[in-house]
Amino acid sequence: LQRNNTLRKLILHENRIGDDGANCLSTALQHNNTLIELSLGGNQIGAVGAERLGLALQYNSTLTVLGLSHNQIGDTGAVHLGRCLALNSTLTELSLEGNQIGETGAEQLGRSLEHNKTLRKLIVRNNQIGVVGAEQLGRSLLHNSTLIELSLGYNQIGDAGAKHLGLALQHNSTLTQLDLQCNQIGDVGAKHVGFGLQQNSALTRLDLNENEIADIGAEHLGLALQCNSALTGLDLSSNQIGDVGAQHLGLGLQRNSTLTELGLESNSLSAVGHHAIFQGI
């Protein structure tokens, strides 16, 4: 890589690169000016390897996609990457799914997003960022104007975390896709997300699949559909929505002119609820 001037994409998924290999790749990246995508998922890379790759991000000016999913970078590695991300001006996509990242790592990533001007897609699914991590990432969305896709599924953010992200939706004007799948979000969290949607004009896809949203939460989301004119996809599959919630969603659909996809499988709808949805179409 230090001498090659043609390779643009390098995929090394599911090997045993580890920290030593990541260190070698870091050295190469500091001298390479053609590679634009590097995928290192499932390679037993820890915090030390993440630190070295972060260092490369400070010097490399061509890499746009970095995949580090299903490694072991943890909070320490995420902090190193976050600090370097604030200084990087070329990376557009960063995947950190399944890396044991907790609140501390998510906080640093959020602070970096407040300063980063190029990242468009951030995947942090299947970690443990919790409420505190969601709060910091939500705060970053109040300042960031480039991120268009944020994936936070399976992170135990709960209603309190959803509240922070709902607030961010009220003010952010660039994010188009938000993944909140399986986050223990109930009616209270859905209410805050609904408030955010009422004032948001950018988000086109929202995933709330596998949460704990029931009829009251569906009512707030239905109200949001009446006001929102940007959302095209809403996934509410595998929640606890019954016929009453379906009626509220149906009313929302009657007054909505943009939604093209609504997922409601694996809820608690009877024929009454299905009829209410069909009336709204």
Coordinates of C-alpha atoms in Angstrom, one line a residue:
L1 CA 0.0 0.0 0.0
Q2 CA 2.9 2.4 0.6
R3 CA 4.0 1.9 -3.0
N4 CA 0.8 1.0 -4.8
N5 CA -0.9 3.8 -6.6
T6 CA -3.9 2.0 -8.2
L7 CA -5.8 0.0 -5.4
R8 CA -9.0 1.8 -4.4
K9 CA -10.8 -0.8 -2.3
L10 CA -9.4 -3.4 0.2
I11 CA -11.7 -5.9 2.0
L12 CA -10.2 -8.0 4.7
H13 CA -13.2 -9.2 6.6
E14 CA -12.9 -12.1 9.1
N15 CA -9.2 -12.6 9.3
R16 CA -7.0 -12.4 12.3
I17 CA -5.3 -9.1 11.7
G18 CA -5.3 -8.0 15.3
D19 CA -3.6 -4.9 16.7
D20 CA -0.2 -5.7 15.0
G21 CA -1.8 -6.0 11.6
A22 CA -3.8 -2.8 12.2
N23 CA -0.5 -1.0 13.1
C24 CA 1.0 -2.1 9.8
L25 CA -2.0 -0.9 7.9
S26 CA -1.9 2.4 9.7
T27 CA 1.7 3.0 8.6
A28 CA 0.8 2.2 5.0
L29 CA -2.3 4.5 5.1
Q30 CA -0.1 7.4 6.2
H31 CA 1.8 7.1 2.9
N32 CA -1.0 5.9 0.5
N33 CA -3.0 8.3 -1.5
T34 CA -5.3 6.2 -3.6
L35 CA -7.2 3.8 -1.3
I36 CA -10.7 5.1 -0.7
E37 CA -12.3 2.1 1.1
L38 CA -10.9 -0.2 3.8
S39 CA -13.0 -2.9 5.5
L40 CA -11.6 -4.7 8.5
G41 CA -14.7 -6.2 10.1
G42 CA -14.3 -9.2 12.4
N43 CA -10.5 -9.0 12.8
Q44 CA -9.9 -9.0 16.6
I45 CA -8.7 -5.4 16.5
G46 CA -8.6 -3.9 20.0
A47 CA -8.1 -0.4 21.4
V48 CA -4.4 -0.3 20.4
G49 CA -5.2 -1.1 16.8
A50 CA -7.9 1.4 16.8
E51 CA -5.5 4.1 18.1
R52 CA -3.1 3.3 15.3
L53 CA -5.8 3.5 12.7
G54 CA -7.0 6.7 14.2
L55 CA -3.5 8.1 13.8
A56 CA -3.6 7.2 10.1
L57 CA -6.9 9.2 9.8
Q58 CA -5.0 12.3 10.8
Y59 CA -2.6 12.0 7.9
N60 CA -4.5 10.2 5.2
S61 CA -6.4 12.4 2.8
T62 CA -8.1 9.9 0.5
L63 CA -9.8 7.2 2.6
T64 CA -13.6 7.8 2.6
V65 CA -15.0 4.5 4.0
L66 CA -13.6 2.7 7.1
G67 CA -15.3 -0.5 8.3
L68 CA -14.4 -1.7 11.8
S69 CA -17.5 -3.7 12.7
H70 CA -17.4 -6.7 15.1
N71 CA -14.0 -6.0 16.5
Q72 CA -13.0 -5.3 20.1
I73 CA -12.1 -1.7 20.2
G74 CA -14.2 -0.8 23.3
D75 CA -14.5 2.7 24.8
T76 CA -10.7 3.3 24.7
G77 CA -10.5 2.6 21.0
A78 CA -13.6 4.6 20.3
V79 CA -12.2 7.6 22.1
H80 CA -9.0 7.4 20.0
L81 CA -11.0 7.2 16.8
G82 CA -13.3 10.0 17.9
R83 CA -10.5 12.4 18.6
C84 CA -8.9 11.7 15.2
L85 CA -12.3 12.0 13.5
A86 CA -12.5 15.6 14.6
L87 CA -9.3 16.3 12.7
N88 CA -10.1 14.2 9.6
S89 CA -11.6 15.9 6.5
T90 CA -12.1 13.0 4.0
L91 CA -13.9 10.1 5.8
T92 CA -17.6 9.9 4.9
E93 CA -18.5 6.5 6.4
L94 CA -17.5 4.9 9.6
S95 CA -18.9 1.5 10.8
L96 CA -18.3 0.5 14.5
E97 CA -21.1 -2.0 14.9
G98 CA -20.6 -4.6 17.6
N99 CA -17.5 -3.2 19.3
Q100 CA -18.4 -3.1 23.0
I101 CA -18.5 0.7 22.9
G102 CA -20.2 2.2 26.0
E103 CA -21.1 5.7 27.2
T104 CA -17.5 7.0 27.2
G105 CA -16.7 6.0 23.7
A106 CA -20.1 7.3 22.4
E107 CA -19.5 10.6 24.2
Q108 CA -16.3 11.2 22.4
L109 CA -17.8 10.2 19.0
G110 CA -20.5 12.7 19.7
R111 CA -18.1 15.5 20.6
S112 CA -16.2 14.8 17.4
L113 CA -19.3 15.0 15.3
E114 CA -19.8 18.6 16.5
H115 CA -16.5 19.5 14.7
N116 CA -16.4 17.0 11.8
K117 CA -17.6 18.4 8.4
T118 CA -17.4 15.4 6.1
L119 CA -18.8 12.2 7.8
R120 CA -22.1 11.2 6.2
K121 CA -22.8 7.8 7.7
L122 CA -22.1 6.5 11.2
I123 CA -23.0 3.0 12.3
V124 CA -22.9 2.3 16.0
R125 CA -25.4 -0.6 16.2
N126 CA -25.1 -3.4 18.8
N127 CA -23.0 -1.6 21.4
Q128 CA -23.9 -0.3 24.9
I129 CA -24.0 3.4 24.5
G130 CA -27.0 3.8 26.8
V131 CA -28.8 7.0 27.7
V132 CA -25.6 9.0 28.2
G133 CA -24.2 8.1 24.8
A134 CA -27.6 8.9 23.1
E135 CA -27.6 12.2 24.9
Q136 CA -24.2 13.2 23.5
L137 CA -24.9 12.0 20.0
G138 CA -28.2 13.9 20.1
R139 CA -26.4 17.0 21.2
S140 CA -24.0 16.6 18.4
L141 CA -26.9 16.6 15.9
L142 CA -27.8 20.1 17.1
H143 CA -24.4 21.3 15.7
N144 CA -23.6 18.8 12.9
S145 CA -24.7 19.7 9.4
T146 CA -23.3 16.8 7.3
L147 CA -24.4 13.5 8.8
I148 CA -27.3 12.0 6.9
E149 CA -27.4 8.4 8.4
L150 CA -27.1 7.4 12.0
S151 CA -27.6 3.8 13.1
L152 CA -28.0 3.2 16.8
G153 CA -30.0 0.0 17.0
Y154 CA -29.5 -2.4 19.9
N155 CA -28.0 0.1 22.3
Q156 CA -30.3 0.2 25.3
I157 CA -31.0 3.9 25.1
G158 CA -34.6 3.6 26.4
D159 CA -37.1 6.4 26.7
A160 CA -34.6 8.8 28.1
G161 CA -32.2 8.4 25.2
A162 CA -35.1 8.7 22.8
K163 CA -36.0 12.0 24.4
H164 CA -32.6 13.5 23.5
L165 CA -32.7 12.2 20.0
G166 CA -36.3 13.5 19.6
L167 CA -35.1 17.0 20.7
A168 CA -32.3 16.7 18.1
L169 CA -34.8 16.0 15.4
Q170 CA -36.6 19.3 16.2
H171 CA -33.5 21.2 15.2
N172 CA -31.4 19.1 12.8
S173 CA -32.0 19.7 9.1
T174 CA -29.7 17.2 7.4
L175 CA -30.2 13.7 8.9
T176 CA -32.3 11.5 6.6
Q177 CA -32.1 8.1 8.2
L178 CA -32.2 7.1 11.9
D179 CA -32.1 3.6 13.1
L180 CA -33.4 3.0 16.7
Q181 CA -34.2 -0.7 16.4
C182 CA -34.5 -2.7 19.6
N183 CA -33.7 0.1 22.2
Q184 CA -36.3 -0.5 24.9
I185 CA -38.2 2.6 23.7
G186 CA -41.8 2.7 25.0
D187 CA -44.7 5.2 24.8
V188 CA -42.8 8.0 26.5
G189 CA -39.9 7.7 24.1
A190 CA -42.2 7.5 21.1
K191 CA -43.9 10.7 22.3
H192 CA -40.6 12.6 22.2
V193 CA -39.7 11.2 18.9
G194 CA -43.1 12.2 17.6
F195 CA -42.6 15.7 18.8
G196 CA -39.3 15.8 16.9
L197 CA -41.0 14.5 13.8
Q198 CA -43.6 17.3 13.9
Q199 CA -40.9 19.9 13.5
N200 CA -38.5 18.0 11.3
S201 CA -38.3 18.4 7.5
A202 CA -35.3 16.2 6.6
L203 CA -35.7 12.7 8.0
T204 CA -37.0 10.3 5.4
R205 CA -36.6 6.9 7.2
L206 CA -37.1 6.0 10.9
D207 CA -36.7 2.5 12.2
L208 CA -38.4 1.8 15.6
N209 CA -38.7 -1.9 15.0
E210 CA -38.5 -4.3 18.1
N211 CA -39.2 -1.7 20.8
E212 CA -42.0 -1.4 23.4
I213 CA -44.3 1.1 21.8
A214 CA -48.0 0.6 22.5
D215 CA -51.2 2.6 21.7
I216 CA -50.2 5.8 23.4
G217 CA -46.9 5.9 21.6
A218 CA -48.7 5.1 18.3
E219 CA -51.1 8.0 19.0
H220 CA -48.1 10.5 19.2
L221 CA -46.6 9.0 16.1
G222 CA -49.9 9.3 14.3
L223 CA -50.1 13.0 15.2
A224 CA -46.6 13.4 13.8
L225 CA -47.7 11.9 10.5
Q226 CA -50.4 14.5 10.2
C227 CA -47.8 17.3 10.4
N228 CA -44.7 15.7 8.9
S229 CA -44.1 16.1 5.2
A230 CA -40.7 14.4 4.7
L231 CA -40.9 10.9 6.2
T232 CA -41.3 8.2 3.6
G233 CA -40.5 5.1 5.7
L234 CA -41.6 4.2 9.2
D235 CA -40.9 0.8 10.7
L236 CA -43.0 -0.1 13.8
S237 CA -42.8 -3.8 13.5
S238 CA -42.6 -6.0 16.6
N239 CA -44.0 -3.5 19.1
Q240 CA -47.1 -3.6 21.2
I241 CA -49.5 -1.6 19.2
G242 CA -53.2 -2.6 19.3
D243 CA -56.3 -1.5 17.6
V244 CA -56.5 1.9 19.3
G245 CA -53.0 2.7 18.2
A246 CA -53.8 1.6 14.7
Q247 CA -56.7 4.0 14.6
H248 CA -54.4 6.9 15.5
L249 CA -51.9 5.8 12.8
G250 CA -54.8 5.5 10.3
L251 CA -55.9 9.1 11.1
G252 CA -52.3 10.2 10.5
L253 CA -52.2 8.4 7.2
Q254 CA -55.3 10.1 6.0
R255 CA -53.6 13.5 6.4
N256 CA -50.1 12.4 5.3
S257 CA -49.0 12.7 1.7
T258 CA -45.4 11.5 1.8
L259 CA -45.2 8.1 3.7
T260 CA -44.7 5.3 1.2
E261 CA -43.8 2.4 3.6
L262 CA -45.2 1.5 7.1
G263 CA -44.2 -1.6 8.9
L264 CA -46.6 -3.0 11.5
E265 CA -46.0 -6.7 11.4
S266 CA -45.9 -8.6 14.7
N267 CA -48.0 -6.1 16.7
S268 CA -51.4 -6.8 18.3
L269 CA -53.8 -5.7 15.6
S270 CA -57.1 -7.4 15.1
A271 CA -59.4 -7.0 12.1
V272 CA -60.5 -3.6 13.6
G273 CA -57.0 -2.3 13.6
H274 CA -56.3 -3.5 10.1
H275 CA -59.5 -1.8 8.9
A276 CA -58.4 1.5 10.5
I277 CA -55.1 1.3 8.6
F278 CA -56.7 0.5 5.3
Q279 CA -59.1 3.5 5.8
G280 CA -56.1 5.7 6.1
I281 CA -54.5 4.5 2.8

